[in-house]
JSON list of C-alpha atoms and ligand atoms in Angstrom, two decimals:
[
{"chain": "J", "resi": 213, "resn": "MET", "atom": "CA", "xyz": [45.44, -0.72, 8.88]},
{"chain": "J", "resi": 214, "resn": "SER", "atom": "CA", "xyz": [42.50, -3.22, 7.84]},
{"chain": "J", "resi": 215, "resn": "ALA", "atom": "CA", "xyz": [39.05, -4.41, 9.65]},
{"chain": "J", "resi": 216, "resn": "ILE", "atom": "CA", "xyz": [40.51, -7.46, 10.87]},
{"chain": "J", "resi": 217, "resn": "LEU", "atom": "CA", "xyz": [43.38, -6.33, 13.04]},
{"chain": "J", "resi": 218, "resn": "PRO", "atom": "CA", "xyz": [43.14, -3.84, 15.98]},
{"chain": "J", "resi": 219, "resn": "PRO", "atom": "CA", "xyz": [43.46, -0.10, 15.41]},
{"chain": "J", "resi": 220, "resn": "SER", "atom": "CA", "xyz": [46.97, 1.49, 15.57]},
{"chain": "J", "resi": 221, "resn": "GLN", "atom": "CA", "xyz": [45.71, 4.16, 16.95]},
{"chain": "J", "resi": 222, "resn": "ARG", "atom": "CA", "xyz": [43.00, 3.32, 20.04]},
{"chain": "J", "resi": 223, "resn": "LEU", "atom": "CA", "xyz": [41.64, 6.41, 20.39]},
{"chain": "J", "resi": 224, "resn": "TRP", "atom": "CA", "xyz": [40.49, 6.62, 16.23]},
{"chain": "J", "resi": 225, "resn": "TRP", "atom": "CA", "xyz": [37.92, 8.46, 17.25]},
{"chain": "J", "resi": 226, "resn": "LYS", "atom": "CA", "xyz": [39.33, 11.42, 18.75]},
{"chain": "J", "resi": 227, "resn": "GLN", "atom": "CA", "xyz": [41.18, 11.97, 16.06]},
{"chain": "J", "resi": 228, "resn": "PRO", "atom": "CA", "xyz": [40.03, 15.21, 13.21]},
{"chain": "J", "resi": 229, "resn": "LEU", "atom": "CA", "xyz": [37.29, 14.31, 11.29]},
{"chain": "J", "resi": 230, "resn": "ASP", "atom": "CA", "xyz": [38.67, 15.16, 7.49]},
{"chain": "J", "resi": 231, "resn": "LYS", "atom": "CA", "xyz": [37.37, 17.89, 5.81]},
{"chain": "J", "resi": 232, "resn": "VAL", "atom": "CA", "xyz": [35.82, 14.99, 2.97]},
{"chain": "J", "resi": 233, "resn": "GLU", "atom": "CA", "xyz": [34.49, 12.82, 5.40]},
{"chain": "J", "resi": 234, "resn": "GLY", "atom": "CA", "xyz": [33.29, 15.91, 6.88]},
{"chain": "J", "resi": 235, "resn": "THR", "atom": "CA", "xyz": [31.46, 17.59, 3.95]},
{"chain": "J", "resi": 236, "resn": "TRP", "atom": "CA", "xyz": [29.91, 14.12, 3.46]},
{"chain": "J", "resi": 237, "resn": "ILE", "atom": "CA", "xyz": [28.29, 13.21, 6.73]},
{"chain": "J", "resi": 238, "resn": "ALA", "atom": "CA", "xyz": [26.96, 17.28, 6.77]},
{"chain": "J", "resi": 239, "resn": "LEU", "atom": "CA", "xyz": [25.62, 15.97, 3.24]},
{"chain": "J", "resi": 240, "resn": "ALA", "atom": "CA", "xyz": [24.07, 12.89, 4.53]},
{"chain": "J", "resi": 241, "resn": "LEU", "atom": "CA", "xyz": [22.28, 14.31, 7.17]},
{"chain": "J", "resi": 242, "resn": "LEU", "atom": "CA", "xyz": [20.67, 17.18, 4.85]},
{"chain": "J", "resi": 243, "resn": "TRP", "atom": "CA", "xyz": [19.41, 14.31, 2.68]},
{"chain": "J", "resi": 244, "resn": "CYS", "atom": "CA", "xyz": [18.51, 13.16, 5.41]},
{"chain": "J", "resi": 245, "resn": "LEU", "atom": "CA", "xyz": [16.79, 16.15, 6.77]},
{"chain": "J", "resi": 246, "resn": "ILE", "atom": "CA", "xyz": [14.99, 16.15, 3.82]},
{"chain": "J", "resi": 247, "resn": "LEU", "atom": "CA", "xyz": [13.44, 12.97, 3.32]},
{"chain": "J", "resi": 248, "resn": "PHE", "atom": "CA", "xyz": [11.93, 13.45, 7.26]},
{"chain": "J", "resi": 249, "resn": "PHE", "atom": "CA", "xyz": [10.53, 16.80, 5.76]},
{"chain": "J", "resi": 250, "resn": "MET", "atom": "CA", "xyz": [8.89, 14.94, 2.50]},
{"chain": "J", "resi": 251, "resn": "MET", "atom": "CA", "xyz": [7.23, 13.37, 4.98]},
{"chain": "J", "resi": 252, "resn": "PRO", "atom": "CA", "xyz": [4.93, 15.04, 6.24]},
{"chain": "J", "resi": 253, "resn": "PHE", "atom": "CA", "xyz": [5.23, 17.64, 3.44]},
{"chain": "J", "resi": 254, "resn": "TRP", "atom": "CA", "xyz": [4.08, 15.17, 0.88]},
{"chain": "J", "resi": 255, "resn": "HIS", "atom": "CA", "xyz": [0.73, 13.91, 3.38]},
{"chain": "J", "resi": 256, "resn": "VAL", "atom": "CA", "xyz": [0.04, 17.70, 3.19]},
{"chain": "J", "resi": 257, "resn": "TYR", "atom": "CA", "xyz": [0.70, 18.60, 0.00]},
{"chain": "J", "resi": 258, "resn": "GLY", "atom": "CA", "xyz": [0.12, 15.50, -2.24]},
{"chain": "J", "resi": 259, "resn": "LYS", "atom": "CA", "xyz": [-1.63, 12.66, -2.84]},
{"chain": "J", "resi": 260, "resn": "GLN", "atom": "CA", "xyz": [-0.68, 9.77, -2.96]},
{"chain": "J", "resi": 261, "resn": "ASN", "atom": "CA", "xyz": [0.88, 10.10, 1.37]},
{"chain": "J", "resi": 262, "resn": "LEU", "atom": "CA", "xyz": [-3.06, 9.35, 2.48]},
{"chain": "J", "resi": 263, "resn": "SER", "atom": "CA", "xyz": [-4.40, 8.93, 6.26]},
{"chain": "J", "resi": 264, "resn": "ASN", "atom": "CA", "xyz": [-4.69, 5.64, 7.05]},
{"chain": "J", "resi": 265, "resn": "GLU", "atom": "CA", "xyz": [-6.07, 3.88, 10.28]},
{"chain": "J", "resi": 266, "resn": "ALA", "atom": "CA", "xyz": [-4.82, 0.48, 11.61]},
{"chain": "J", "resi": 267, "resn": "TYR", "atom": "CA", "xyz": [-7.31, -2.57, 12.65]},
{"chain": "J", "resi": 268, "resn": "ARG", "atom": "CA", "xyz": [-5.58, -5.84, 13.59]},
{"chain": "J", "resi": 269, "resn": "THR", "atom": "CA", "xyz": [-8.00, -8.43, 12.19]},
{"chain": "J", "resi": 270, "resn": "SER", "atom": "CA", "xyz": [-7.79, -12.06, 11.53]},
{"chain": "J", "resi": 271, "resn": "PRO", "atom": "CA", "xyz": [-7.57, -13.66, 8.10]},
{"chain": "J", "resi": 272, "resn": "GLU", "atom": "CA", "xyz": [-10.90, -15.59, 8.79]},
{"chain": "J", "resi": 273, "resn": "ALA", "atom": "CA", "xyz": [-13.23, -12.57, 9.90]},
{"chain": "J", "resi": 274, "resn": "PHE", "atom": "CA", "xyz": [-11.62, -10.67, 7.31]},
{"chain": "J", "resi": 275, "resn": "GLN", "atom": "CA", "xyz": [-12.52, -12.99, 4.40]},
{"chain": "J", "resi": 276, "resn": "LYS", "atom": "CA", "xyz": [-15.87, -13.31, 6.26]},
{"chain": "J", "resi": 277, "resn": "LYS", "atom": "CA", "xyz": [-16.88, -8.81, 4.80]},
{"chain": "J", "resi": 278, "resn": "ALA", "atom": "CA", "xyz": [-15.07, -9.86, 1.82]},
{"chain": "J", "resi": 279, "resn": "GLN", "atom": "CA", "xyz": [-17.33, -12.54, 1.47]},
{"chain": "J", "resi": 280, "resn": "GLU", "atom": "CA", "xyz": [-20.53, -10.78, 2.61]},
{"chain": "J", "resi": 281, "resn": "LEU", "atom": "CA", "xyz": [-20.36, -8.14, -0.50]},
{"chain": "J", "resi": 282, "resn": "VAL", "atom": "CA", "xyz": [-19.69, -10.83, -3.05]},
{"chain": "J", "resi": 283, "resn": "ASP", "atom": "CA", "xyz": [-22.52, -12.54, -2.05]},
{"chain": "J", "resi": 284, "resn": "GLN", "atom": "CA", "xyz": [-24.65, -9.33, -1.96]},
{"chain": "J", "resi": 285, "resn": "TYR", "atom": "CA", "xyz": [-23.74, -7.00, -4.84]},
{"chain": "J", "resi": 286, "resn": "THR", "atom": "CA", "xyz": [-21.90, -8.73, -7.09]},
{"chain": "J", "resi": 287, "resn": "VAL", "atom": "CA", "xyz": [-22.73, -7.28, -11.37]},
{"chain": "J", "resi": 288, "resn": "ARG", "atom": "CA", "xyz": [-20.76, -9.98, -13.18]},
{"chain": "J", "resi": 289, "resn": "THR", "atom": "CA", "xyz": [-17.61, -12.02, -13.22]},
{"chain": "J", "resi": 290, "resn": "GLU", "atom": "CA", "xyz": [-13.50, -11.50, -14.76]},
{"chain": "J", "resi": 291, "resn": "THR", "atom": "CA", "xyz": [-11.00, -13.98, -16.29]},
{"chain": "J", "resi": 292, "resn": "ASP", "atom": "CA", "xyz": [-10.72, -16.85, -16.47]},
{"chain": "J", "resi": 293, "resn": "ALA", "atom": "CA", "xyz": [-10.39, -17.53, -12.40]},
{"chain": "J", "resi": 294, "resn": "ASN", "atom": "CA", "xyz": [-14.20, -15.53, -12.77]},
{"chain": "J", "resi": 295, "resn": "ILE", "atom": "CA", "xyz": [-12.63, -13.03, -9.91]},
{"chain": "J", "resi": 296, "resn": "PRO", "atom": "CA", "xyz": [-16.11, -11.51, -8.95]},
{"chain": "J", "resi": 297, "resn": "VAL", "atom": "CA", "xyz": [-17.10, -7.91, -9.99]},
{"chain": "J", "resi": 298, "resn": "VAL", "atom": "CA", "xyz": [-18.88, -5.97, -7.33]},
{"chain": "J", "resi": 299, "resn": "ARG", "atom": "CA", "xyz": [-20.56, -2.68, -7.08]},
{"chain": "J", "resi": 300, "resn": "PRO", "atom": "CA", "xyz": [-21.46, -1.90, -3.93]},
{"chain": "J", "resi": 301, "resn": "PRO", "atom": "CA", "xyz": [-24.37, 0.91, -2.27]},
{"chain": "J", "resi": 302, "resn": "ALA", "atom": "CA", "xyz": [-22.45, 4.20, -3.49]},
{"chain": "J", "resi": 303, "resn": "GLY", "atom": "CA", "xyz": [-20.71, 5.91, -0.09]},
{"chain": "J", "resi": 304, "resn": "SER", "atom": "CA", "xyz": [-19.90, 2.21, 1.62]},
{"chain": "J", "resi": 305, "resn": "ASP", "atom": "CA", "xyz": [-17.32, 0.30, 3.33]},
{"chain": "J", "resi": 306, "resn": "ILE", "atom": "CA", "xyz": [-15.52, -1.73, 0.61]},
{"chain": "J", "resi": 307, "resn": "TYR", "atom": "CA", "xyz": [-12.94, -5.51, 1.38]},
{"chain": "J", "resi": 308, "resn": "ILE", "atom": "CA", "xyz": [-9.68, -6.17, -0.49]},
{"chain": "J", "resi": 309, "resn": "LEU", "atom": "CA", "xyz": [-8.22, -9.42, 0.05]},
{"chain": "J", "resi": 310, "resn": "GLY", "atom": "CA", "xyz": [-5.28, -9.69, -0.87]},
{"chain": "J", "resi": 311, "resn": "ARG", "atom": "CA", "xyz": [-4.22, -13.23, -1.19]},
{"chain": "J", "resi": 312, "resn": "LEU", "atom": "CA", "xyz": [-1.76, -15.61, -2.77]},
{"chain": "J", "resi": 313, "resn": "TRP", "atom": "CA", "xyz": [-1.85, -13.28, -5.33]},
{"chain": "J", "resi": 314, "resn": "GLN", "atom": "CA", "xyz": [-4.66, -12.13, -6.34]},
{"chain": "J", "resi": 315, "resn": "TRP", "atom": "CA", "xyz": [-6.48, -9.36, -5.40]},
{"chain": "J", "resi": 316, "resn": "TRP", "atom": "CA", "xyz": [-9.98, -9.91, -4.50]},
{"chain": "J", "resi": 317, "resn": "PRO", "atom": "CA", "xyz": [-12.37, -9.06, -6.06]},
{"chain": "J", "resi": 318, "resn": "ILE", "atom": "CA", "xyz": [-13.07, -6.52, -8.02]},
{"chain": "J", "resi": 319, "resn": "TYR", "atom": "CA", "xyz": [-15.04, -3.38, -7.13]},
{"chain": "J", "resi": 320, "resn": "GLU", "atom": "CA", "xyz": [-17.48, -1.07, -9.46]},
{"chain": "J", "resi": 321, "resn": "LEU", "atom": "CA", "xyz": [-16.95, 2.34, -7.64]},
{"chain": "J", "resi": 322, "resn": "GLU", "atom": "CA", "xyz": [-19.45, 5.09, -8.35]},
{"chain": "J", "resi": 323, "resn": "LYS", "atom": "CA", "xyz": [-17.28, 8.57, -9.33]},
{"chain": "J", "resi": 324, "resn": "GLY", "atom": "CA", "xyz": [-17.65, 11.97, -6.50]},
{"chain": "J", "resi": 325, "resn": "GLN", "atom": "CA", "xyz": [-18.24, 9.00, -4.24]},
{"chain": "J", "resi": 326, "resn": "THR", "atom": "CA", "xyz": [-16.26, 8.39, -0.39]},
{"chain": "J", "resi": 327, "resn": "TYR", "atom": "CA", "xyz": [-15.47, 4.50, -0.04]},
{"chain": "J", "resi": 328, "resn": "ARG", "atom": "CA", "xyz": [-14.13, 3.46, 2.64]},
{"chain": "J", "resi": 329, "resn": "VAL", "atom": "CA", "xyz": [-11.26, 0.99, 1.71]},
{"chain": "J", "resi": 330, "resn": "HIS", "atom": "CA", "xyz": [-10.33, -1.55, 3.33]},
{"chain": "J", "resi": 331, "resn": "THR", "atom": "CA", "xyz": [-7.71, -3.75, 2.42]},
{"chain": "J", "resi": 332, "resn": "SER", "atom": "CA", "xyz": [-5.67, -6.62, 4.97]},
{"chain": "J", "resi": 333, "resn": "SER", "atom": "CA", "xyz": [-4.08, -9.90, 3.62]},
{"chain": "J", "resi": 334, "resn": "LEU", "atom": "CA", "xyz": [-4.88, -13.75, 4.48]},
{"chain": "J", "resi": 335, "resn": "ASP", "atom": "CA", "xyz": [-1.64, -14.99, 4.06]},
{"chain": "J", "resi": 336, "resn": "TRP", "atom": "CA", "xyz": [1.60, -12.87, 3.84]},
{"chain": "J", "resi": 337, "resn": "GLN", "atom": "CA", "xyz": [3.04, -9.35, 3.18]},
{"chain": "J", "resi": 338, "resn": "HIS", "atom": "CA", "xyz": [1.86, -8.25, 0.60]},
{"chain": "J", "resi": 339, "resn": "GLY", "atom": "CA", "xyz": [2.05, -4.28, -1.05]},
{"chain": "J", "resi": 340, "resn": "PHE", "atom": "CA", "xyz": [-0.99, -2.83, -1.57]},
{"chain": "J", "resi": 341, "resn": "SER", "atom": "CA", "xyz": [-0.10, -0.05, -5.09]},
{"chain": "J", "resi": 342, "resn": "LEU", "atom": "CA", "xyz": [-2.82, 1.79, -7.28]},
{"chain": "J", "resi": 343, "resn": "GLN", "atom": "CA", "xyz": [-1.80, 3.02, -10.68]},
{"chain": "J", "resi": 344, "resn": "PRO", "atom": "CA", "xyz": [-1.47, 5.17, -12.24]},
{"chain": "J", "resi": 345, "resn": "LEU", "atom": "CA", "xyz": [-2.32, 6.67, -8.90]},
{"chain": "J", "resi": 346, "resn": "ASN", "atom": "CA", "xyz": [0.85, 5.83, -7.05]},
{"chain": "J", "resi": 347, "resn": "ILE", "atom": "CA", "xyz": [-1.25, 5.27, -3.43]},
{"chain": "J", "resi": 348, "resn": "ASN", "atom": "CA", "xyz": [0.88, 2.56, -1.58]},
{"chain": "J", "resi": 349, "resn": "PHE", "atom": "CA", "xyz": [0.70, 0.37, 1.80]},
{"chain": "J", "resi": 350, "resn": "GLN", "atom": "CA", "xyz": [2.01, -2.49, 2.96]},
{"chain": "J", "resi": 351, "resn": "VAL", "atom": "CA", "xyz": [-0.75, -5.50, 3.29]},
{"chain": "J", "resi": 352, "resn": "LEU", "atom": "CA", "xyz": [-0.45, -7.63, 6.29]},
{"chain": "J", "resi": 353, "resn": "PRO", "atom": "CA", "xyz": [-2.40, -10.77, 7.30]},
{"chain": "J", "resi": 354, "resn": "GLY", "atom": "CA", "xyz": [-3.99, -9.47, 11.41]},
{"chain": "J", "resi": 355, "resn": "TYR", "atom": "CA", "xyz": [-4.41, -5.90, 10.37]},
{"chain": "J", "resi": 356, "resn": "GLU", "atom": "CA", "xyz": [-6.49, -3.79, 8.18]},
{"chain": "J", "resi": 357, "resn": "MET", "atom": "CA", "xyz": [-5.68, -0.92, 6.47]},
{"chain": "J", "resi": 358, "resn": "VAL", "atom": "CA", "xyz": [-8.72, 1.24, 5.88]},
{"chain": "J", "resi": 359, "resn": "VAL", "atom": "CA", "xyz": [-8.23, 3.95, 3.27]},
{"chain": "J", "resi": 360, "resn": "THR", "atom": "CA", "xyz": [-10.35, 6.48, 2.60]},
{"chain": "J", "resi": 361, "resn": "MET", "atom": "CA", "xyz": [-11.30, 7.22, -1.49]},
{"chain": "J", "resi": 362, "resn": "THR", "atom": "CA", "xyz": [-13.36, 9.46, -2.89]},
{"chain": "J", "resi": 363, "resn": "PRO", "atom": "CA", "xyz": [-12.49, 8.96, -6.88]},
{"chain": "J", "resi": 364, "resn": "ASP", "atom": "CA", "xyz": [-12.15, 11.81, -8.87]},
{"chain": "J", "resi": 365, "resn": "THR", "atom": "CA", "xyz": [-11.28, 9.69, -12.67]},
{"chain": "J", "resi": 366, "resn": "SER", "atom": "CA", "xyz": [-13.76, 7.19, -13.95]},
{"chain": "J", "resi": 367, "resn": "GLY", "atom": "CA", "xyz": [-11.42, 4.34, -15.73]},
{"chain": "J", "resi": 368, "resn": "THR", "atom": "CA", "xyz": [-9.85, 0.49, -15.27]},
{"chain": "J", "resi": 369, "resn": "PHE", "atom": "CA", "xyz": [-7.07, 1.26, -11.82]},
{"chain": "J", "resi": 370, "resn": "THR", "atom": "CA", "xyz": [-4.13, -1.11, -11.59]},
{"chain": "J", "resi": 371, "resn": "ILE", "atom": "CA", "xyz": [-3.53, -2.91, -8.04]},
{"chain": "J", "resi": 372, "resn": "VAL", "atom": "CA", "xyz": [-0.29, -4.40, -7.80]},
{"chain": "J", "resi": 373, "resn": "CYS", "atom": "CA", "xyz": [1.71, -6.17, -5.50]},
{"chain": "J", "resi": 374, "resn": "ASN", "atom": "CA", "xyz": [4.97, -4.08, -4.88]},
{"chain": "J", "resi": 375, "resn": "GLU", "atom": "CA", "xyz": [6.48, -6.68, -2.23]},
{"chain": "J", "resi": 376, "resn": "TYR", "atom": "CA", "xyz": [8.24, -9.38, -3.08]},
{"chain": "J", "resi": 377, "resn": "CYS", "atom": "CA", "xyz": [5.51, -12.81, -1.88]},
{"chain": "J", "resi": 378, "resn": "GLY", "atom": "CA", "xyz": [6.62, -15.52, -4.10]},
{"chain": "J", "resi": 379, "resn": "VAL", "atom": "CA", "xyz": [7.10, -17.33, -6.91]},
{"chain": "J", "resi": 380, "resn": "GLY", "atom": "CA", "xyz": [3.71, -15.59, -8.45]},
{"chain": "J", "resi": 381, "resn": "HIS", "atom": "CA", "xyz": [4.60, -11.68, -7.18]},
{"chain": "J", "resi": 382, "resn": "HIS", "atom": "CA", "xyz": [4.60, -10.99, -10.97]},
{"chain": "J", "resi": 383, "resn": "THR", "atom": "CA", "xyz": [0.54, -11.89, -11.56]},
{"chain": "J", "resi": 384, "resn": "MET", "atom": "CA", "xyz": [-0.61, -9.89, -7.85]},
{"chain": "J", "resi": 385, "resn": "VAL", "atom": "CA", "xyz": [-2.24, -8.00, -10.27]},
{"chain": "J", "resi": 386, "resn": "GLY", "atom": "CA", "xyz": [-6.17, -7.01, -9.13]},
{"chain": "J", "resi": 387, "resn": "ARG", "atom": "CA", "xyz": [-8.22, -3.75, -10.91]},
{"chain": "J", "resi": 388, "resn": "ILE", "atom": "CA", "xyz": [-10.72, -1.54, -9.54]},
{"chain": "J", "resi": 389, "resn": "TYR", "atom": "CA", "xyz": [-13.39, 0.17, -11.36]},
{"chain": "J", "resi": 390, "resn": "VAL", "atom": "CA", "xyz": [-14.51, 3.04, -11.52]},
{"chain": "J", "resi": 391, "resn": "VAL", "atom": "CA", "xyz": [-17.98, 4.68, -13.04]},
{"chain": "J", "resi": 392, "resn": "ASP", "atom": "CA", "xyz": [-20.09, 7.77, -13.87]},
{"chain": "J", "resi": 393, "resn": "LYS", "atom": "CA", "xyz": [-23.32, 7.93, -11.91]},
{"chain": "J", "resi": 394, "resn": "LYS", "atom": "CA", "xyz": [-25.69, 5.76, -13.93]},
{"chain": "J", "resi": 395, "resn": "GLU", "atom": "CA", "xyz": [-28.69, 7.30, -14.41]},
{"chain": "T", "resi": 9, "resn": "CUA", "atom": "CU1", "xyz": [1.83, -9.80, -3.42]},
{"chain": "T", "resi": 9, "resn": "CUA", "atom": "CU2", "xyz": [4.36, -9.23, -4.43]}
]
């Protein structure tokens, strides 16, 4: 029998299930259930599947908010592209925008403080992946994702884009610095 010709037995679904086929269906179902229950489990016990909030926004409105922080709190610039490094007040809302092909700006956060991290895209879909913590979520134009984070380790964290977004996708990396409280 081939897929081009109709099946010789029209009521093929009424034939008894082969043991091997049944076993595979049971295995596939079991695996589906395991993956399904991993979602709530990992949300509660893992540190990667964070609760997030999502709101409607527009690229213009979002860019304006990021620009306001850059204008007020930039402490220096980095790389040839002069990406601003912004040190916002401890515990504030910060805005990271994704666009072809950068994450902008770089933030310097204080260890032990809680920040509301807003992320949105100015053009099309990107993926926000914070390494080495492995926090991942999608970033879409028109929506802002808000994740509440309290960095508990100081150091440099890398933001990688993990949704293919064109020829410069692999260069779309950003940074977050976490520093100990300054005296
Ligand atoms: Cu942005 Cu890939």
